Short mmCIF file of C-alpha atoms and ligand atoms in Angstrom, two decimals:
data_model
loop_
_atom_site.label_atom_id
_atom_site.label_comp_id
_atom_site.label_asym_id
_atom_site.label_seq_id
_atom_site.Cartn_x
_atom_site.Cartn_y
_atom_site.Cartn_z
CA UNK A 274 -6.92 18.92 -14.21
CA UNK A 275 -3.86 18.14 -12.60
CA UNK A 276 -2.88 14.47 -12.17
CA UNK A 277 -1.90 14.05 -8.65
CA UNK A 278 -1.09 10.62 -6.68
CA UNK A 279 -1.51 10.07 -2.92
CA UNK A 280 -0.87 6.85 -1.33
CA UNK A 281 0.84 5.35 1.70
CA UNK A 282 1.36 2.84 4.19
CA UNK A 283 1.07 2.26 7.98
CA UNK A 284 4.50 1.71 9.45
CA UNK A 285 3.95 -1.28 11.52
CA UNK A 286 6.51 -3.74 9.87
CA UNK A 287 8.69 -4.02 7.04
CA UNK A 288 7.22 -4.24 3.76
CA UNK A 289 6.56 -7.91 2.12
CA UNK A 290 6.37 -8.99 -1.54
CA UNK A 291 2.52 -8.79 -1.08
CA UNK A 292 2.86 -4.87 -0.70
CA UNK A 293 5.37 -5.04 -3.62
CA UNK A 294 3.16 -6.56 -6.22
CA UNK A 295 -0.12 -5.10 -4.84
CA UNK A 296 0.85 -1.56 -4.82
CA UNK A 297 4.55 -0.66 -4.50
CA UNK A 298 5.55 -1.91 -8.14
CA UNK A 299 2.70 0.10 -9.57
CA UNK A 300 3.68 3.19 -7.70
CA UNK A 301 7.34 3.11 -9.07
CA UNK A 302 5.73 2.24 -12.58
CA UNK A 303 3.44 5.33 -12.41
CA UNK A 304 6.22 7.46 -10.91
CA UNK A 305 8.35 6.80 -13.95
CA UNK A 306 5.51 7.35 -16.60
CA UNK A 307 6.24 11.18 -16.01
CA UNK A 308 2.43 11.57 -16.67
CA UNK A 309 1.70 12.72 -12.89
CA UNK A 310 2.04 16.43 -11.68
CA UNK A 311 2.57 15.51 -8.15
CA UNK A 312 3.01 12.32 -6.51
CA UNK A 313 3.00 11.85 -2.50
CA UNK A 314 3.80 8.90 -0.70
CA UNK A 315 2.76 9.10 2.85
CA UNK A 316 3.94 7.18 5.91
CA UNK A 317 0.85 6.77 7.92
CA UNK A 318 2.06 6.82 11.41
CA UNK A 319 -0.69 8.83 12.85
CA UNK A 320 -3.19 6.06 11.26
CA UNK A 321 -1.02 3.30 12.68
CA UNK A 322 -1.21 4.81 16.31
CA UNK A 323 -5.02 4.12 15.98
CA UNK A 324 -4.54 0.52 16.79
CA UNK A 325 -1.18 0.72 18.15
CA UNK A 326 -1.63 3.44 20.96
CA UNK A 327 0.17 1.68 23.34
CA UNK A 328 3.07 0.83 21.16
CA UNK A 329 4.56 4.38 19.85
CA UNK A 330 7.92 2.90 19.66
CA UNK A 331 6.85 0.14 17.16
CA UNK A 332 5.36 2.79 14.96
CA UNK A 333 8.49 5.20 15.41
CA UNK A 334 11.06 2.35 14.55
CA UNK A 335 9.08 1.42 11.44
CA UNK A 336 9.06 4.70 9.97
CA UNK A 337 12.64 4.08 8.84
CA UNK A 338 12.15 0.58 7.82
CA UNK A 339 9.35 1.60 5.35
CA UNK A 340 11.10 4.59 4.06
CA UNK A 341 14.18 2.24 3.18
CA UNK A 342 11.66 -0.19 1.64
CA UNK A 343 10.38 2.67 -0.52
CA UNK A 344 13.77 3.92 -1.63
CA UNK A 345 14.75 0.20 -2.31
CA UNK A 346 11.66 -0.38 -4.65
CA UNK A 347 12.71 2.58 -6.55
CA UNK A 348 10.52 5.48 -5.22
CA UNK A 349 12.49 8.32 -6.22
CA UNK A 350 12.54 11.28 -3.94
CA UNK A 351 13.29 13.81 -6.84
CA UNK A 352 10.00 12.68 -8.54
CA UNK A 353 7.97 11.61 -5.36
CA UNK A 354 7.46 13.53 -2.04
CA UNK A 355 7.72 10.91 0.90
CA UNK A 356 6.41 12.40 4.19
CA UNK A 357 5.37 11.40 7.55
CA UNK A 358 1.57 11.75 8.22
CA UNK A 359 1.77 13.19 11.81
CA UNK A 360 4.31 15.88 10.51
CA UNK A 361 1.41 17.46 8.63
CA UNK A 362 -1.22 18.60 11.20
CA UNK A 363 -3.52 20.17 8.85
CA UNK A 364 -4.77 16.47 8.12
CA UNK A 365 -6.00 16.25 11.74
CA UNK A 366 -7.91 19.50 11.30
CA UNK A 367 -9.51 18.54 7.97
CA UNK A 368 -10.29 15.09 9.76
CA UNK A 369 -12.10 16.92 12.55
CA UNK A 370 -14.44 18.93 9.96
CA UNK A 371 -15.05 15.94 7.67
CA UNK A 372 -16.30 13.96 10.80
CA UNK A 373 -19.47 16.02 10.77
CA UNK A 374 -20.37 14.93 7.38
CA UNK A 375 -20.50 11.10 8.26
CA UNK A 376 -22.55 9.09 10.49
CA UNK A 377 -21.35 6.33 12.92
CA UNK A 378 -23.50 3.82 11.21
CA UNK A 379 -21.83 4.63 7.67
CA UNK A 380 -18.48 3.86 9.52
CA UNK A 381 -19.95 0.54 11.06
CA UNK A 382 -20.78 -0.62 7.49
CA UNK A 383 -17.57 -0.11 6.15
CA UNK A 384 -16.35 -3.56 5.24
CA UNK A 385 -12.53 -3.01 5.94
CA UNK A 386 -13.40 -1.27 9.51
CA UNK A 387 -15.68 -4.16 10.14
CA UNK A 388 -13.15 -6.81 9.18
CA UNK A 389 -10.50 -5.00 11.41
CA UNK A 390 -12.84 -4.68 14.42
CA UNK A 391 -13.01 -8.41 14.30
CA UNK A 392 -9.31 -9.19 13.48
CA UNK A 393 -8.23 -6.99 16.38
CA UNK A 394 -11.06 -8.10 19.00
CA UNK A 395 -12.35 -4.64 19.17
CA UNK A 396 -16.10 -5.73 19.23
CA UNK A 397 -16.51 -4.89 22.80
CA UNK A 398 -14.94 -1.61 22.95
CA UNK A 399 -13.53 0.24 19.75
CA UNK A 400 -11.06 2.92 20.22
CA UNK A 401 -12.91 6.09 19.01
CA UNK A 402 -9.71 7.32 17.00
CA UNK A 403 -9.71 3.72 15.14
CA UNK A 404 -13.19 4.26 14.48
CA UNK A 405 -12.70 7.50 12.80
CA UNK A 406 -9.51 6.51 10.64
CA UNK A 407 -11.64 6.14 7.43
CA UNK A 408 -12.39 9.84 7.85
CA UNK A 409 -8.58 10.73 8.51
CA UNK A 410 -7.90 8.59 5.45
CA UNK A 411 -10.35 10.89 3.44
CA UNK A 412 -8.42 13.92 4.82
CA UNK A 413 -4.85 12.46 3.72
CA UNK A 414 -6.32 11.99 0.24
CA UNK A 415 -8.05 15.01 -0.16
CA UNK A 416 -5.60 17.48 1.32
CA UNK A 417 -3.47 16.72 -1.58
CA UNK A 418 -6.50 17.10 -4.18
CA UNK A 419 -5.45 13.42 -5.35
CA UNK A 420 -7.00 12.23 -8.38
CA UNK A 421 -5.37 8.63 -8.16
CA UNK A 422 -4.75 6.39 -5.24
CA UNK A 423 -2.76 3.28 -6.09
CA UNK A 424 -3.52 1.00 -3.16
CA UNK A 425 -4.47 -2.69 -2.69
CA UNK A 426 -7.84 -4.16 -3.12
CA UNK A 427 -8.64 -4.06 0.67
CA UNK A 428 -8.63 -0.33 0.35
CA UNK A 429 -11.48 -0.09 -1.87
CA UNK A 430 -14.00 0.71 0.87
CA UNK A 431 -11.78 3.79 2.20
CA UNK A 432 -11.85 5.29 -1.16
CA UNK A 433 -15.85 4.86 -1.53
CA UNK A 434 -16.20 6.50 1.94
CA UNK A 435 -13.62 9.25 0.79
CA UNK A 436 -15.63 9.90 -2.56
CA UNK A 437 -18.92 10.23 -0.40
CA UNK A 438 -17.35 12.66 1.82
CA UNK A 439 -15.97 14.70 -1.14
CA UNK A 440 -19.42 14.86 -2.63
CA UNK A 441 -21.16 15.79 0.67
CA UNK A 442 -18.66 18.42 1.20
CA UNK A 443 -18.96 19.94 -2.13
CA UNK A 444 -22.71 19.66 -1.77
CA UNK A 445 -23.00 21.43 1.49
CA UNK A 446 -19.98 24.12 1.07
CA UNK A 447 -19.65 24.42 -2.61
CA UNK A 448 -17.30 22.70 -4.97
CA UNK A 449 -13.82 22.57 -3.19
CA UNK A 450 -12.64 18.99 -3.13
CA UNK A 451 -11.47 16.49 -5.66
CA UNK A 452 -12.91 13.06 -6.12
CA UNK A 453 -10.12 10.40 -6.46
CA UNK A 454 -9.87 7.25 -8.31
CA UNK A 455 -8.59 3.98 -6.85
CA UNK A 456 -6.03 2.30 -8.87
CA UNK A 457 -5.61 -1.63 -8.37
CA UNK A 458 -2.91 -3.76 -9.44
CA UNK A 459 -3.46 -5.32 -12.98
CA UNK A 460 -3.94 -8.80 -12.18
CA UNK A 461 -5.79 -11.01 -9.55
CA UNK A 462 -2.50 -12.70 -8.31
CA UNK A 463 -0.99 -9.30 -7.65
CA UNK A 464 -4.04 -7.72 -5.95
CA UNK A 465 -3.97 -10.73 -3.11
CA UNK A 466 -0.69 -12.49 -3.08
CA UNK A 467 -1.20 -15.35 -0.56
CA UNK A 468 1.14 -16.24 2.02
CA UNK A 469 3.83 -18.95 1.46
CA UNK A 470 1.54 -21.33 3.33
CA UNK A 471 -1.59 -20.60 1.06
CA UNK A 472 -3.41 -18.78 3.33
CA UNK A 473 -5.23 -15.92 1.71
CA UNK A 474 -3.43 -13.09 3.06
CA UNK A 475 0.31 -12.43 3.79
CA UNK A 476 0.52 -11.19 7.28
CA UNK A 477 3.42 -10.79 9.86
CA UNK A 478 1.17 -12.33 12.50
CA UNK A 479 0.74 -15.55 10.44
CA UNK A 480 4.50 -15.79 9.91
CA UNK A 481 4.05 -16.52 6.23
CA UNK A 482 5.73 -13.57 4.53
CA UNK A 483 8.61 -13.04 2.26
CA UNK A 484 10.18 -9.72 2.97
CA UNK A 485 11.70 -7.26 0.74
CA UNK A 486 14.56 -7.24 3.25
CA UNK A 487 15.00 -11.05 3.31
CA UNK A 488 18.32 -12.41 2.37
CA UNK A 489 18.80 -14.97 -0.65
CA UNK A 490 19.10 -17.72 1.59
CA UNK A 491 15.84 -16.78 3.48
CA UNK A 492 13.88 -16.41 0.34
CA UNK A 493 15.11 -19.81 -1.15
CA UNK A 494 14.14 -21.72 2.10
CA UNK A 495 10.87 -19.95 2.20
CA UNK A 496 10.14 -20.87 -1.54
CA UNK A 497 11.22 -24.26 -1.20
CA UNK A 498 8.97 -24.84 1.72
CA UNK A 499 5.81 -23.29 0.17
CA UNK A 500 2.74 -24.71 0.00
CA UNK A 501 1.47 -26.21 -3.46
CA UNK A 502 -1.23 -28.84 -4.54
CA UNK A 503 -1.59 -31.35 -1.81
CA UNK A 504 -2.97 -33.71 -4.38
CA UNK A 505 0.01 -33.65 -6.62
CA UNK A 506 1.78 -36.63 -4.88
CA UNK A 507 3.74 -38.04 -7.64
CA UNK A 508 5.62 -36.12 -10.54
CA UNK A 509 3.28 -37.77 -13.22
CA UNK A 510 0.18 -36.79 -11.50
CA UNK A 511 -2.03 -34.18 -12.96
CA UNK A 512 -1.51 -30.72 -10.62
CA UNK A 513 -3.83 -28.06 -9.76
CA UNK A 514 -2.41 -24.50 -10.59
CA UNK A 515 -5.78 -22.56 -9.07
CA UNK A 516 -5.05 -21.99 -5.56
CA UNK A 517 -1.67 -23.22 -5.66
CA UNK A 518 0.50 -20.55 -4.28
CA UNK A 519 3.51 -21.33 -6.54
CA UNK A 520 1.77 -20.59 -9.58
CA UNK A 521 0.03 -17.55 -7.85
CA UNK A 522 3.40 -16.11 -7.14
CA UNK A 523 4.49 -16.72 -10.78
CA UNK A 524 1.31 -14.97 -11.93
CA UNK A 525 2.42 -12.10 -10.05
CA UNK A 526 5.99 -12.30 -10.62
CA UNK A 527 7.06 -13.96 -13.85
CA UNK A 528 7.61 -12.59 -17.11
CA UNK A 529 8.47 -14.19 -20.59
CA UNK A 530 12.04 -12.93 -20.00
CA UNK A 531 12.39 -14.99 -17.01
CA UNK A 532 11.38 -17.93 -19.09
CA UNK A 533 13.89 -17.13 -21.77
CA UNK A 534 16.73 -16.79 -19.00
CA UNK A 535 15.98 -19.47 -16.65
CA UNK A 536 13.41 -22.08 -18.15
CA UNK A 537 13.76 -21.85 -21.80
CA UNK A 538 12.09 -25.17 -22.57
CA UNK A 539 8.73 -23.18 -21.93
CA UNK A 540 7.85 -20.06 -23.80
CA UNK A 541 5.73 -18.60 -21.03
CA UNK A 542 3.57 -19.29 -17.75
CA UNK A 543 0.72 -20.78 -20.00
CA UNK A 544 2.83 -23.48 -21.32
CA UNK A 545 4.38 -24.32 -17.84
CA UNK A 546 0.94 -24.42 -16.27
CA UNK A 547 -0.37 -26.73 -19.00
CA UNK A 548 2.28 -29.22 -18.45
CA UNK A 549 1.49 -29.13 -14.65
CA UNK A 550 -1.86 -29.77 -15.15
CA UNK A 551 -1.37 -32.57 -17.61
CA UNK A 552 1.20 -34.20 -15.08
CA UNK A 553 4.70 -35.11 -15.37
CA UNK A 554 6.01 -31.89 -13.92
CA UNK A 555 7.46 -31.93 -10.28
CA UNK A 556 6.88 -29.30 -7.73
CA UNK A 557 10.50 -28.78 -7.14
CA UNK A 558 11.37 -27.72 -10.68
CA UNK A 559 8.59 -25.07 -10.49
CA UNK A 560 9.77 -23.98 -7.15
CA UNK A 561 13.47 -23.61 -8.48
CA UNK A 562 12.16 -21.60 -11.27
CA UNK A 563 9.96 -19.28 -8.90
CA UNK A 564 13.23 -18.91 -6.63
CA UNK A 565 15.09 -17.61 -9.81
CA UNK A 566 12.38 -15.08 -10.63
CA UNK A 567 11.97 -13.95 -7.16
CA UNK A 568 15.82 -13.61 -6.48
CA UNK A 569 16.23 -11.45 -9.71
CA UNK A 570 13.38 -9.41 -8.88
CA UNK A 571 14.53 -8.86 -5.23
CA UNK A 572 18.18 -8.59 -5.79
CA UNK A 573 18.29 -4.99 -7.18
CA UNK A 574 15.73 -4.09 -4.34
CA UNK A 575 17.80 -5.27 -1.80
CA UNK A 576 20.95 -3.66 -3.06
CA UNK A 577 19.40 -0.32 -3.05
CA UNK A 578 18.25 -0.94 0.34
CA UNK A 579 21.63 -1.67 1.63
CA UNK A 580 22.67 1.24 -0.10
CA UNK A 581 20.28 3.38 1.80
CA UNK A 582 20.64 1.53 5.23
CA UNK A 583 24.19 3.17 5.13
CA UNK A 584 22.74 6.41 4.42
CA UNK A 585 19.84 6.83 7.02
CA UNK A 586 20.85 10.45 7.85
CA UNK A 587 20.08 11.24 4.08
CA UNK A 588 16.81 9.39 4.41
CA UNK A 589 15.96 11.34 7.42
CA UNK A 590 16.59 14.54 5.38
CA UNK A 591 14.31 13.23 2.75
CA UNK A 592 11.48 12.61 5.02
CA UNK A 593 11.85 16.11 6.45
CA UNK A 594 11.94 17.86 3.26
CA UNK A 595 9.15 15.93 1.90
CA UNK A 596 7.11 16.54 5.12
CA UNK A 597 7.67 20.33 4.72
CA UNK A 598 6.61 20.33 1.02
CA UNK A 599 3.48 18.35 1.98
CA UNK A 600 2.55 20.37 4.86
CA UNK A 601 2.66 23.39 2.51
CA UNK A 602 0.20 21.43 0.03
CA UNK A 603 -1.97 20.54 2.78
CA UNK A 604 -2.22 23.92 4.40
CA UNK A 605 -3.28 25.69 1.26
CA UNK A 606 -6.28 22.90 1.00
CA UNK A 607 -7.20 23.52 4.51
CA UNK A 608 -7.22 27.58 3.66
CA UNK A 609 -9.67 26.53 0.88
CA UNK A 610 -11.75 24.25 3.03
CA UNK A 611 -12.03 26.84 5.69
CA UNK A 612 -13.05 29.55 3.12
CA UNK A 613 -15.42 27.20 1.77
CA UNK A 614 -16.90 26.62 5.38
CA UNK A 615 -16.66 30.23 6.04
CA UNK A 616 -14.63 29.83 9.04
CA UNK A 617 -11.70 31.82 7.80
CA UNK A 618 -12.76 34.70 10.03
CA UNK A 619 -9.42 36.48 10.21
CA UNK A 620 -8.72 36.19 6.46
CA UNK A 621 -9.56 39.72 5.02
CA UNK A 622 -11.59 40.61 8.36
CA UNK A 623 -14.07 38.25 7.12
CA UNK A 624 -15.82 37.98 10.72
CA UNK A 625 -16.86 41.73 10.16
CA UNK A 626 -18.52 41.10 6.79
N1 LIG B 179 -4.91 2.49 5.11
C1 LIG B 179 -3.49 2.53 4.47
C2 LIG B 179 -2.85 1.13 4.90
O1 LIG B 179 -3.44 0.40 5.73
C3 LIG B 179 -2.71 3.47 4.81
C4 LIG B 179 -3.06 4.74 4.24
C5 LIG B 179 -3.57 6.03 5.30
C6 LIG B 179 -3.55 5.35 3.06
N2 LIG B 179 -4.02 7.17 4.46
C7 LIG B 179 -3.89 6.62 3.10
C8 LIG B 179 -3.35 4.76 1.68
C9 LIG B 179 -4.27 7.44 2.21
C10 LIG B 179 -3.82 5.50 0.61
C11 LIG B 179 -4.08 6.76 0.92
O2 LIG B 179 -1.74 0.82 4.42
#
């Protein structure tokens, strides 16, 4: 069986370091293993519109920003097809057929939908398009017969919903669609990077993000102002590493090579943590190290971003070409779906048979 990746992001803002360690870094790694036959990275503008219907210009502007972030992180258009969701209208048609296989109460029970309804104050009046987005996400994934979907942990319920739709479709109409597997980041810290204020989620509205496009000065200021262990008042006091975002960031970003380069008195993160827990290690020293680590990770990303910012006409061509490739694949799947559902009336005069 072919190994196929599909994943994507809503273009509602620039991507931040939480996206990077939670999913982007893994996508680039997977891309470069060479073990995948096809890789699709989708800018989910239609999904972004499900809760931004009144702000299409925000979604539109962020398409280029997200594309730049992808290229900056090392998504290579020679190896991965980057495309815009709404430029593949076949996805919408698939969504419409899949909607018949899902009940309202099943979507209502989807934990991600539940959380978002609360967060967006949609309780009293949920836009129907928003409510159906898990079904549209199943269309995104199955249109490409994706076998692997590398995403953040919050997308787990979407994958579960997709697998259910695949099973139901195949049961009703015959074996047609492919069941995908989720692929999560490989450590807890990377899966859920907190904001610099220590809040559970990095989010634009909370103002607690470090963006991939931030300048070295902005990164440094943000790191030096980071929340740490509030009980670690004096250097000699023992400190806590659990729930301390500075250490969570080190879990997500630092490698033994970073220690050799910037803090050779410790061999690795375990030794640094042990010292902090014993007492005698100040927050400023740890933050300075984190700053060195993050600057060295983010510098090449920022440089590549600057390179592509000067070539947005090329980025435009990449998106246009990618969308054409994606549409071709999705059209083939749609044909298979219509055939399975016996609604391919005009293919080989099927309606007459
Ligand atoms: N829901 C994802 C997000 O909020 C974006 C997305 C849309 C997606 N369709 C997808 C992710 C299909 C993976 C697969 O970022």
